[in-house]
PDB file of C-alpha atoms and ligand atoms in Angstrom:
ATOM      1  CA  UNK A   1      71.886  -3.154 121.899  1.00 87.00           C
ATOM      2  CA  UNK A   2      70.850  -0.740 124.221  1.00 94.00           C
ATOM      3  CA  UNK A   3      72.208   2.779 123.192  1.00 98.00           C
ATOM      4  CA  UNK A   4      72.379   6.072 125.814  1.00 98.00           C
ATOM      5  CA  UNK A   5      72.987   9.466 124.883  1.00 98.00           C
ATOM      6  CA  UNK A   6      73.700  12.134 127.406  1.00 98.00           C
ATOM      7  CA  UNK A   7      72.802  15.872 125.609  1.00 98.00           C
ATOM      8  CA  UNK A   8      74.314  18.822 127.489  1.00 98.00           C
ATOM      9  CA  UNK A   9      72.639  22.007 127.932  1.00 98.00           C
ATOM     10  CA  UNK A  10      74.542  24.734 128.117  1.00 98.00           C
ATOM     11  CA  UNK A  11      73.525  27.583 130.686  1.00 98.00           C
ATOM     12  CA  UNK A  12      69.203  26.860 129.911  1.00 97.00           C
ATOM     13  CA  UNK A  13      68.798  29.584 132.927  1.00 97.00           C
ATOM     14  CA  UNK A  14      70.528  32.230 130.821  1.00 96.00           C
ATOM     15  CA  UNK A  15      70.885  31.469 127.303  1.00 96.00           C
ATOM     16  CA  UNK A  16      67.857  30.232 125.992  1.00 91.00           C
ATOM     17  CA  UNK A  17      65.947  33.299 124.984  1.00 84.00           C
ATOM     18  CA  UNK A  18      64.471  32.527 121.750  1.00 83.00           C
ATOM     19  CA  UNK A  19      62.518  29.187 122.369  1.00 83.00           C
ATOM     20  CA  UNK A  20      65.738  27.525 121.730  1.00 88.00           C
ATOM     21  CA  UNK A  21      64.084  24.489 124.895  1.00 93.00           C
ATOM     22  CA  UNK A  22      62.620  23.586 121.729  1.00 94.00           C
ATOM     23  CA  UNK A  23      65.648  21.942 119.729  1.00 96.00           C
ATOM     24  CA  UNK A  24      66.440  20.474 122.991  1.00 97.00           C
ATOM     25  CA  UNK A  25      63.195  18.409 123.433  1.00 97.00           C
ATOM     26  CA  UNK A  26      63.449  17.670 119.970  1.00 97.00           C
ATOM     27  CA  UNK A  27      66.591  15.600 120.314  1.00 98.00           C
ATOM     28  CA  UNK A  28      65.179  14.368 123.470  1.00 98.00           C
ATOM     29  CA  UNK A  29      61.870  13.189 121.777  1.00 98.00           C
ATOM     30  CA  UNK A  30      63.631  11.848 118.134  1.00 98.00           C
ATOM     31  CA  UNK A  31      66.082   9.371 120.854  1.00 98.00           C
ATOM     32  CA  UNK A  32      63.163   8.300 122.844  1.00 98.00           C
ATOM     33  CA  UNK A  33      60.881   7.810 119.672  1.00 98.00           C
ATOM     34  CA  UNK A  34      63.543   5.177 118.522  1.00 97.00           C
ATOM     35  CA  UNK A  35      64.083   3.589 121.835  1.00 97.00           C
ATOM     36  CA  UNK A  36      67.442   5.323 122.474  1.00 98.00           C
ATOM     37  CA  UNK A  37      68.144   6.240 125.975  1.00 98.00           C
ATOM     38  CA  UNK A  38      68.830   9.989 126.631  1.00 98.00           C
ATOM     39  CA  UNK A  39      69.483  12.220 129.226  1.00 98.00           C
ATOM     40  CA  UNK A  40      68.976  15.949 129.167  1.00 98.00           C
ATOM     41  CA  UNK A  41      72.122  17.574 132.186  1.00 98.00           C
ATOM     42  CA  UNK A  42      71.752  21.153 132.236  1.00 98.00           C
ATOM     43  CA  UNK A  43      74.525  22.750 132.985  1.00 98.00           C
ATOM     44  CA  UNK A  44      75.417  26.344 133.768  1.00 98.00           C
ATOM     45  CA  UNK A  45      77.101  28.807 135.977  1.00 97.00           C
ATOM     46  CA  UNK A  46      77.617  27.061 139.368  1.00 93.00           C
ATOM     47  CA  UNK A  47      75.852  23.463 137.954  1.00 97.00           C
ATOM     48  CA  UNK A  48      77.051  20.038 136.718  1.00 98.00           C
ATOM     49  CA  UNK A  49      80.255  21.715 135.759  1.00 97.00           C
ATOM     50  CA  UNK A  50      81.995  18.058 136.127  1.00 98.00           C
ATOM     51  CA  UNK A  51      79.520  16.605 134.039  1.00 98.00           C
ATOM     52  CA  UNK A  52      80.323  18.558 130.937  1.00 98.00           C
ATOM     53  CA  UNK A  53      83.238  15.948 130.200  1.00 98.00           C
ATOM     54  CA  UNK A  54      80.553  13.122 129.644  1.00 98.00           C
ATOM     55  CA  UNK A  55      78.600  14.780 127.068  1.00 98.00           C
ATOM     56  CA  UNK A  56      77.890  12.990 123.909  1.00 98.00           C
ATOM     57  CA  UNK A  57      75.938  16.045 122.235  1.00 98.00           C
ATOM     58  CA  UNK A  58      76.069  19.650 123.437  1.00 98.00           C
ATOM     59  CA  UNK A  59      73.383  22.146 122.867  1.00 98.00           C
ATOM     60  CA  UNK A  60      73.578  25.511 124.001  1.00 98.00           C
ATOM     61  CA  UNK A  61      71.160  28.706 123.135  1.00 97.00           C
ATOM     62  CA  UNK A  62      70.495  31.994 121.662  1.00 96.00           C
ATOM     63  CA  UNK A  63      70.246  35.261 124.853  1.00 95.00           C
ATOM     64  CA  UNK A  64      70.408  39.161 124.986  1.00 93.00           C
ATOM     65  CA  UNK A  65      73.703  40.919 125.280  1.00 94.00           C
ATOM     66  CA  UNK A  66      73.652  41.069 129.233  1.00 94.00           C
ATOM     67  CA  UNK A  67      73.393  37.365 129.762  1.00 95.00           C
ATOM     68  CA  UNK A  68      75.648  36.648 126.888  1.00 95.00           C
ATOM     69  CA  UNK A  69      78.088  38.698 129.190  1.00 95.00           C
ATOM     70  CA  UNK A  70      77.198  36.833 132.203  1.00 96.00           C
ATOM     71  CA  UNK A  71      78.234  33.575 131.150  1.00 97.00           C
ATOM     72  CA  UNK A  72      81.050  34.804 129.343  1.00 94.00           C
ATOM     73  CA  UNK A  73      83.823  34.470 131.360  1.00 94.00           C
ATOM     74  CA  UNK A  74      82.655  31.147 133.183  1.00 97.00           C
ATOM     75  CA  UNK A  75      82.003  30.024 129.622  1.00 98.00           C
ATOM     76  CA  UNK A  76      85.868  29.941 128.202  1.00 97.00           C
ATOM     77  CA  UNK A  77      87.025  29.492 131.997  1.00 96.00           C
ATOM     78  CA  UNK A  78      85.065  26.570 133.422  1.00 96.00           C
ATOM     79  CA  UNK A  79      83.625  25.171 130.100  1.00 97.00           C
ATOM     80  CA  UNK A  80      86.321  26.058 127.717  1.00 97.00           C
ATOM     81  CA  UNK A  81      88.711  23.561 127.753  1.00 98.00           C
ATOM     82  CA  UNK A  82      86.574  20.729 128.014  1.00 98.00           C
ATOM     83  CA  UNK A  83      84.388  21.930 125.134  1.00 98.00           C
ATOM     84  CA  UNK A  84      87.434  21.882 123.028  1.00 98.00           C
ATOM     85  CA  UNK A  85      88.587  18.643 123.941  1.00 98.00           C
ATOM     86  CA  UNK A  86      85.060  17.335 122.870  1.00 98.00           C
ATOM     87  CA  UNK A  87      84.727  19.085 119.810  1.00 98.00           C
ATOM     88  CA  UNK A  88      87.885  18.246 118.465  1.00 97.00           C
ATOM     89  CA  UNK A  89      87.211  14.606 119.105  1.00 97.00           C
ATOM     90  CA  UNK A  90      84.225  14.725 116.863  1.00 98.00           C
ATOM     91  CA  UNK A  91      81.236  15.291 119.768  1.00 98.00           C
ATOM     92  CA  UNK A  92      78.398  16.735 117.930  1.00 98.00           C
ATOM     93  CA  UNK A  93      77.126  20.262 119.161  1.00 98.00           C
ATOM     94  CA  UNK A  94      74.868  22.900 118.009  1.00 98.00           C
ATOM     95  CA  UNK A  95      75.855  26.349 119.215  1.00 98.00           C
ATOM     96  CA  UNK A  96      72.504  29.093 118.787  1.00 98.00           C
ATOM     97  CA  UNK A  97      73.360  32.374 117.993  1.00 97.00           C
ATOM     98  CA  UNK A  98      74.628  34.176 121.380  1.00 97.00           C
ATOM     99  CA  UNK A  99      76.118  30.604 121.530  1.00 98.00           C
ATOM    100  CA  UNK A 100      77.659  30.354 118.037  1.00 98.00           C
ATOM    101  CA  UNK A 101      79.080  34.049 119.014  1.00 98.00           C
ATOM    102  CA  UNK A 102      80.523  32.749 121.651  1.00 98.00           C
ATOM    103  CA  UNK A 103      82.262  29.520 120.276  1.00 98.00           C
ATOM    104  CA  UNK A 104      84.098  32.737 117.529  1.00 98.00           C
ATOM    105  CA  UNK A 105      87.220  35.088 119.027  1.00 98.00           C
ATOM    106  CA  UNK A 106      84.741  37.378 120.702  1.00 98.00           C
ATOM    107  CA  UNK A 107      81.567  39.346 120.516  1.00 98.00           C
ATOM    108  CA  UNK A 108      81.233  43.292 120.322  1.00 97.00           C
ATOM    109  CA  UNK A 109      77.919  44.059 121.623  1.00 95.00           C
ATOM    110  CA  UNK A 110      75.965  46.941 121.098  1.00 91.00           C
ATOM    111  CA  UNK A 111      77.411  49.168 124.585  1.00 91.00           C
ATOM    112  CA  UNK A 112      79.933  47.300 126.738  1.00 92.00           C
ATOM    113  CA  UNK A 113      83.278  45.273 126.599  1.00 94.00           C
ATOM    114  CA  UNK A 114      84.069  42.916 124.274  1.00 96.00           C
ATOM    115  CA  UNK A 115      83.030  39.195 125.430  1.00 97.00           C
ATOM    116  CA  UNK A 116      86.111  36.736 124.470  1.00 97.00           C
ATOM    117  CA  UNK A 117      84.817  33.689 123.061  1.00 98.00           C
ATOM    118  CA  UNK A 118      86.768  30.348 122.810  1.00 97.00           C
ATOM    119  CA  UNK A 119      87.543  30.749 119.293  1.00 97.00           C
ATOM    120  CA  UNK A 120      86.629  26.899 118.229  1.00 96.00           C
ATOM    121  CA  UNK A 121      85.365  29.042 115.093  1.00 97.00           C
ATOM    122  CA  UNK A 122      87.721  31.625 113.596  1.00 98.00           C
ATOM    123  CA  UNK A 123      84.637  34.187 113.313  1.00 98.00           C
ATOM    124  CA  UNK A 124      84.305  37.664 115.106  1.00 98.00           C
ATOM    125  CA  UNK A 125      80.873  39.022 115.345  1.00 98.00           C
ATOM    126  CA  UNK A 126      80.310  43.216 116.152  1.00 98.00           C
ATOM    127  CA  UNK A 127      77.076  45.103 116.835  1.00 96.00           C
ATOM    128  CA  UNK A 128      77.483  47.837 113.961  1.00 94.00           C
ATOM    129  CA  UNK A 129      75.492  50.746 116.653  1.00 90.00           C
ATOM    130  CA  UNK A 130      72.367  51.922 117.490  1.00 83.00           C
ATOM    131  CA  UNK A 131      71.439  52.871 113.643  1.00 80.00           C
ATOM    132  CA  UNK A 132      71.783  49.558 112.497  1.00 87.00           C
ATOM    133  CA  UNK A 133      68.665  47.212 112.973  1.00 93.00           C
ATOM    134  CA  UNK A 134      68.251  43.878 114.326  1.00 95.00           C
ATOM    135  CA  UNK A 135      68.598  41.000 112.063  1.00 97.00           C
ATOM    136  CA  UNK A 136      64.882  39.643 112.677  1.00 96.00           C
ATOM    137  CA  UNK A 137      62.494  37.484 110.614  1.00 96.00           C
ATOM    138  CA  UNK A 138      61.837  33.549 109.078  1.00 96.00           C
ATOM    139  CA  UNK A 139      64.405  32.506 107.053  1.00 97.00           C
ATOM    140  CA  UNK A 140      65.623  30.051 104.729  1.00 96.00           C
ATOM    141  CA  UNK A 141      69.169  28.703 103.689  1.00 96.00           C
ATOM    142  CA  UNK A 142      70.209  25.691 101.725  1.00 95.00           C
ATOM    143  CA  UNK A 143      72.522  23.102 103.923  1.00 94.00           C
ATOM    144  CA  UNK A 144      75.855  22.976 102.978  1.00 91.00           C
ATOM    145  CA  UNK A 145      76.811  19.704 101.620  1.00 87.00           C
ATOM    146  CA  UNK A 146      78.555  18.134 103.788  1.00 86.00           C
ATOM    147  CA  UNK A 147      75.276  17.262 105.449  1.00 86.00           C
ATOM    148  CA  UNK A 148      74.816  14.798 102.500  1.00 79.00           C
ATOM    149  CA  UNK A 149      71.053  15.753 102.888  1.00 77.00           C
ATOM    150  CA  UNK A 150      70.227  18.243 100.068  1.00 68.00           C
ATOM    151  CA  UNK A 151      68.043  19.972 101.848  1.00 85.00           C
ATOM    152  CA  UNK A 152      66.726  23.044 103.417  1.00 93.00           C
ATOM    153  CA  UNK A 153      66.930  24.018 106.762  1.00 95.00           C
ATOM    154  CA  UNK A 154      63.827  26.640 107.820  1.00 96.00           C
ATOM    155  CA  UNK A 155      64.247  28.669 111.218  1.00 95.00           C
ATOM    156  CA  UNK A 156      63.446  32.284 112.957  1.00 95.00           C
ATOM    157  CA  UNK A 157      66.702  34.646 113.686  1.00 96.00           C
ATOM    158  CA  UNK A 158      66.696  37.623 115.864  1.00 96.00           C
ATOM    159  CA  UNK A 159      70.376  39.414 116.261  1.00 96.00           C
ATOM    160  CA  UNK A 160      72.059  42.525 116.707  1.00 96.00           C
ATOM    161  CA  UNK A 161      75.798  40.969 115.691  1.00 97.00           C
ATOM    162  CA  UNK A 162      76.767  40.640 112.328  1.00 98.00           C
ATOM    163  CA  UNK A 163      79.139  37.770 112.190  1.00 98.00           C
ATOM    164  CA  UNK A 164      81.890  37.251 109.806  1.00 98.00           C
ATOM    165  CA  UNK A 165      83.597  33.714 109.130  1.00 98.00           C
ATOM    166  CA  UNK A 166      87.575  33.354 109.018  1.00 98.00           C
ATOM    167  CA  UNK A 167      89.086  32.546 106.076  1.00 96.00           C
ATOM    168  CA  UNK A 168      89.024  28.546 105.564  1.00 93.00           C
ATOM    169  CA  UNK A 169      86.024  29.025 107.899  1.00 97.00           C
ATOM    170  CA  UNK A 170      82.593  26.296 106.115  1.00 97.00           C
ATOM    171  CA  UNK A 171      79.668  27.917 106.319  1.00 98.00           C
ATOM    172  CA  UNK A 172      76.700  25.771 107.825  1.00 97.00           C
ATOM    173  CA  UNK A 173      73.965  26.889 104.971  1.00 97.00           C
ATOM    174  CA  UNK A 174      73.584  29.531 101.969  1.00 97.00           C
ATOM    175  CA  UNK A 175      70.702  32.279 102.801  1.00 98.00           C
ATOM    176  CA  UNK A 176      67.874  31.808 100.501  1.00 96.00           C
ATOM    177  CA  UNK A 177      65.375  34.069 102.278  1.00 97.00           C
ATOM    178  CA  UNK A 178      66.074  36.108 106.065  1.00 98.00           C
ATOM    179  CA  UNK A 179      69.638  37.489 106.764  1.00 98.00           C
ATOM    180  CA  UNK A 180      72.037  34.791 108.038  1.00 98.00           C
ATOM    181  CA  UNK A 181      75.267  35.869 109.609  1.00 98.00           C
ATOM    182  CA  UNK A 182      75.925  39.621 108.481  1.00 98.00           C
ATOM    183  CA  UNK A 183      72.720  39.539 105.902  1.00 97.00           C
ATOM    184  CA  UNK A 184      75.904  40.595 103.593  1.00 97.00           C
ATOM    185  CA  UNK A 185      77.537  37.671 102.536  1.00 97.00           C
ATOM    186  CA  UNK A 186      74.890  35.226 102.079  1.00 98.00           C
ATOM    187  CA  UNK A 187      75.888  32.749 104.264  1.00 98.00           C
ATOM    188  CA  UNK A 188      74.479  31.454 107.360  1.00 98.00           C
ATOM    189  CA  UNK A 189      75.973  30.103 110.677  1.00 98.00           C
ATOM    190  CA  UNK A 190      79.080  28.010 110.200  1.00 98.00           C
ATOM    191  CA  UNK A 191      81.111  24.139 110.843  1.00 97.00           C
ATOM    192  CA  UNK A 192      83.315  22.773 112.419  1.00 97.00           C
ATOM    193  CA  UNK A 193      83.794  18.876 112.583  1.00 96.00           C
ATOM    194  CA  UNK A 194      80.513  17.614 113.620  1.00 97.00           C
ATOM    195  CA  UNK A 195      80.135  21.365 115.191  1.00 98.00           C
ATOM    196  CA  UNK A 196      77.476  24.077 113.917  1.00 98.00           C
ATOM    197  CA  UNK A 197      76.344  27.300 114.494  1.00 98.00           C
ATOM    198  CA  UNK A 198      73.950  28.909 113.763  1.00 98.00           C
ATOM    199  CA  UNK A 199      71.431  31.797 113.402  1.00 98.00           C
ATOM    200  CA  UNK A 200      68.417  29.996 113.428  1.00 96.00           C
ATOM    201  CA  UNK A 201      66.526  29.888 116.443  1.00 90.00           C
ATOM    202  CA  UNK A 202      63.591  27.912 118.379  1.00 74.00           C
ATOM    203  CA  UNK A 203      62.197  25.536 114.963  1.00 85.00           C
ATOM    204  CA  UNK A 204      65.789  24.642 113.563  1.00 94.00           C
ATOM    205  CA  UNK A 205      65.489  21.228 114.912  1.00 97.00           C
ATOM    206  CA  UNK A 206      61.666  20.732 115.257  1.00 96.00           C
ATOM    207  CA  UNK A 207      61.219  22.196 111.269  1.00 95.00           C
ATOM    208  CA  UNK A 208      64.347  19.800 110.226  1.00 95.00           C
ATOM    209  CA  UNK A 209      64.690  16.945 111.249  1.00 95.00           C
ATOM    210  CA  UNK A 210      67.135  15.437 109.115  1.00 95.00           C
ATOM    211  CA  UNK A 211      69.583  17.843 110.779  1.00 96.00           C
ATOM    212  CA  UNK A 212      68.458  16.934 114.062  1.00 97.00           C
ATOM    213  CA  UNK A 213      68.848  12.914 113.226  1.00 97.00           C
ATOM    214  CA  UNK A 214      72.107  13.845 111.754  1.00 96.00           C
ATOM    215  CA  UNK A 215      73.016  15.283 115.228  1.00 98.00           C
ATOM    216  CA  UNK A 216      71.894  12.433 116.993  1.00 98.00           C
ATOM    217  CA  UNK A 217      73.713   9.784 114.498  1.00 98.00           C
ATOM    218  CA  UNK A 218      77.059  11.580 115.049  1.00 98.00           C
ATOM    219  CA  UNK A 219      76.704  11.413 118.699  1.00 98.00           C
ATOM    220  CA  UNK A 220      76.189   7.769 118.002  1.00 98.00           C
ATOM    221  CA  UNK A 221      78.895   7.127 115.505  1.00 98.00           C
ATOM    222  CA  UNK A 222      81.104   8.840 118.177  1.00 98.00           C
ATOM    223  CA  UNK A 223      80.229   7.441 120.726  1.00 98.00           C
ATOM    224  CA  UNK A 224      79.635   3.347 119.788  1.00 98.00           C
ATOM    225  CA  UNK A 225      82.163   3.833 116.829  1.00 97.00           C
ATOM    226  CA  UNK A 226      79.917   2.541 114.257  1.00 95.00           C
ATOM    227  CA  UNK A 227      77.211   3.762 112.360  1.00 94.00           C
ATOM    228  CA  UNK A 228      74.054   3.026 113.852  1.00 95.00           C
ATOM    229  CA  UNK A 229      70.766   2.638 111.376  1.00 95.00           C
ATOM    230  CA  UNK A 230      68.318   5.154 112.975  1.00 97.00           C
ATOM    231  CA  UNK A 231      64.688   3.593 112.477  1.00 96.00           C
ATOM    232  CA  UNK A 232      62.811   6.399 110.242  1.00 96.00           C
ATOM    233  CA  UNK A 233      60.153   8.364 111.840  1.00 97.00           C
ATOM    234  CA  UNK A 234      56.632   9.533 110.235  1.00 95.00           C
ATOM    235  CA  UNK A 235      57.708  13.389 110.113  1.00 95.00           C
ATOM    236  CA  UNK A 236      54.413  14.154 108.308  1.00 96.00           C
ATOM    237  CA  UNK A 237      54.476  17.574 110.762  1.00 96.00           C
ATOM    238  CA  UNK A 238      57.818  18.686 110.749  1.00 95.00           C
ATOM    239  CA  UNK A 239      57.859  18.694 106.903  1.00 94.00           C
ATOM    240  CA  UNK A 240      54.660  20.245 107.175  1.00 95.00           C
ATOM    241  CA  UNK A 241      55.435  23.067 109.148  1.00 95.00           C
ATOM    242  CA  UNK A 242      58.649  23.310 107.019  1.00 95.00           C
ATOM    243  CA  UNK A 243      56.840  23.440 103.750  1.00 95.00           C
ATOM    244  CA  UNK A 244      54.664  25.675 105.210  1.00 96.00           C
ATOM    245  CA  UNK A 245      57.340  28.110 106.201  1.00 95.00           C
ATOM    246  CA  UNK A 246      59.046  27.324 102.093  1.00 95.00           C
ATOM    247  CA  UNK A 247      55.683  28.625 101.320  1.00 96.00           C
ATOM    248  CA  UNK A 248      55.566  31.822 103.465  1.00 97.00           C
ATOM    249  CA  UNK A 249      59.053  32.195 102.189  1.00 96.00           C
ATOM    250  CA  UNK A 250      57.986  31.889  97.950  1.00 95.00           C
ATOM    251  CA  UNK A 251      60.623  29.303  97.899  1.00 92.00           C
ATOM    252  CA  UNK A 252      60.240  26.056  96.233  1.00 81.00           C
ATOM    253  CA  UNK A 253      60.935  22.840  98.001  1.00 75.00           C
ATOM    254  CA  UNK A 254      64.160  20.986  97.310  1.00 65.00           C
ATOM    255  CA  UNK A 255      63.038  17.842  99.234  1.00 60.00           C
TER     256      UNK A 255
HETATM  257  N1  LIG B 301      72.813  39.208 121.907  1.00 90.11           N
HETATM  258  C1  LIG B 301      73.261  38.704 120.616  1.00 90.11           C
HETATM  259  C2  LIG B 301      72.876  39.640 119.450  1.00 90.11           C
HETATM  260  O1  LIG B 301      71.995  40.448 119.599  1.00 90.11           O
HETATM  261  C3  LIG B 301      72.678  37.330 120.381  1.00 90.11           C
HETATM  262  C4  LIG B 301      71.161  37.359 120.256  1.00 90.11           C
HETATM  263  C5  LIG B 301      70.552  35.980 120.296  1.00 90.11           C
HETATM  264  O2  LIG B 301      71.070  35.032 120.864  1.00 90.11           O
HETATM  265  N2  LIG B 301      69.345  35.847 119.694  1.00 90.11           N
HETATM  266  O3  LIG B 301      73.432  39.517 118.372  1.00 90.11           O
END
């Protein structure tokens, strides 16, 4: 059989700051590698609006306060409902920080009005003021296990917010090394149904790729209802730039 994914992405003109293209190509290039059919729409303020409904994975990116704020409104008014409707039917998505800020109840940034976000996540994230200093670095974090792949996910952050989860609220991964979502609690990013988000920028899906096959095997699953056998792939450079990072890091592997 012949399988197709379309992959969404979310506002690429605005939100994609951080080399967040990357996890995008990634998914692209795991599909293709395995002889599954995918399409990359971009979507974004005035752009493929009606295509949004089709997705079968979403991916949208990291960006500074002032485009966060720009597609803000057109975010929970044009994308909004849609987005819900797909998440809560299982669609996988991966939501990069600006973008897991704005799937929370809202965003405080730094100067400025609050920007509302479509509270899929119960999370609020606030700038804590000029004192406070960017959340910046490599990091580390062990996957929560409802990934079913003990692992650890590597990736680089770089945030003003400090974002704190709702009560109820699964965190996507425990901070080993770097700051995660308030570099208080010692959690990272957060999920919902076959929804994350996340901290980690640019590498998270190049450096892991069992996360980004378990992406892509949702979207399947969803999608063909059944579980399709994804043919394994060499990997011998993702896990080597992973481990390389584990290294950096002083942290021991737990592949
Ligand atoms: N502008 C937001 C913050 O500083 C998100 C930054 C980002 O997407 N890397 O927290």
């Amino acid at each position: 059989m012949n399988y197709k994914l379309t992959i969404s992405w979310l506002y690429p003109d605005l939100m994609s700051t951080y080399g967040d293209r990357g996890n995008v190509i990634c998914l692209l290039k795991r599909c293709q590698w395995r002889g599954i059919e995918a399409e990359i729409i971009p979507i974004s303020l005035n752009l493929n609006n009606e295509k949004l409904g089709s997705s079968d994975l979403i991916f949208m990116g990291g960006a500074q306060d002032r485009q966060q704020s720009i597609a803000g409104e057109d975010f929970i008014v044009k994308k909004g409902p849609v987005l819900k409707n797909l998440i809560e039917k299982g669609v996988p998505g991966l939501f990069v920080c600006a973008a897991y800020q704005a799937i929370g109840n809202y965003y405080k940034p730094y100067t400025g009005d609050d920007i509302a976000g479509l509270g899929i996540f119960d999370l609020y994230t606030k700038h804590p003021g000029d004192q406070a200093k960017r959340l910046i670095g490599n990091a580390a974090a062990e996957l929560n296990s409802k990934f079913k792949i003990p692992n650890t996910i590597v990736g680089f952050e770089n945030h003003g917010g400090r974002t704190h989860l709702g009560k109820g609220v699964k965190p996507f991964a425990r901070v080993i090394r770097g700051f995660g979502n308030n570099g208080e609690d010692g959690y990272e990013g957060a999920v919902y149904k076959n929804c994350i988000g996340s901290y980690f920028h640019g590498p998270i899906l190049p450096k892991n790729p069992r996360l980004t096959d378990w992406l892509i095997s949702r979207a399947l699953v969803i999608k063909y209802r059944k579980n399709v056998e994804l043919t394994s792939l060499s990997d011998e450079m993702e896990w080597q730039a992973h481990e390389f990072m584990l290294k950096r890091l002083g942290i021991k592997s737990l592949q």
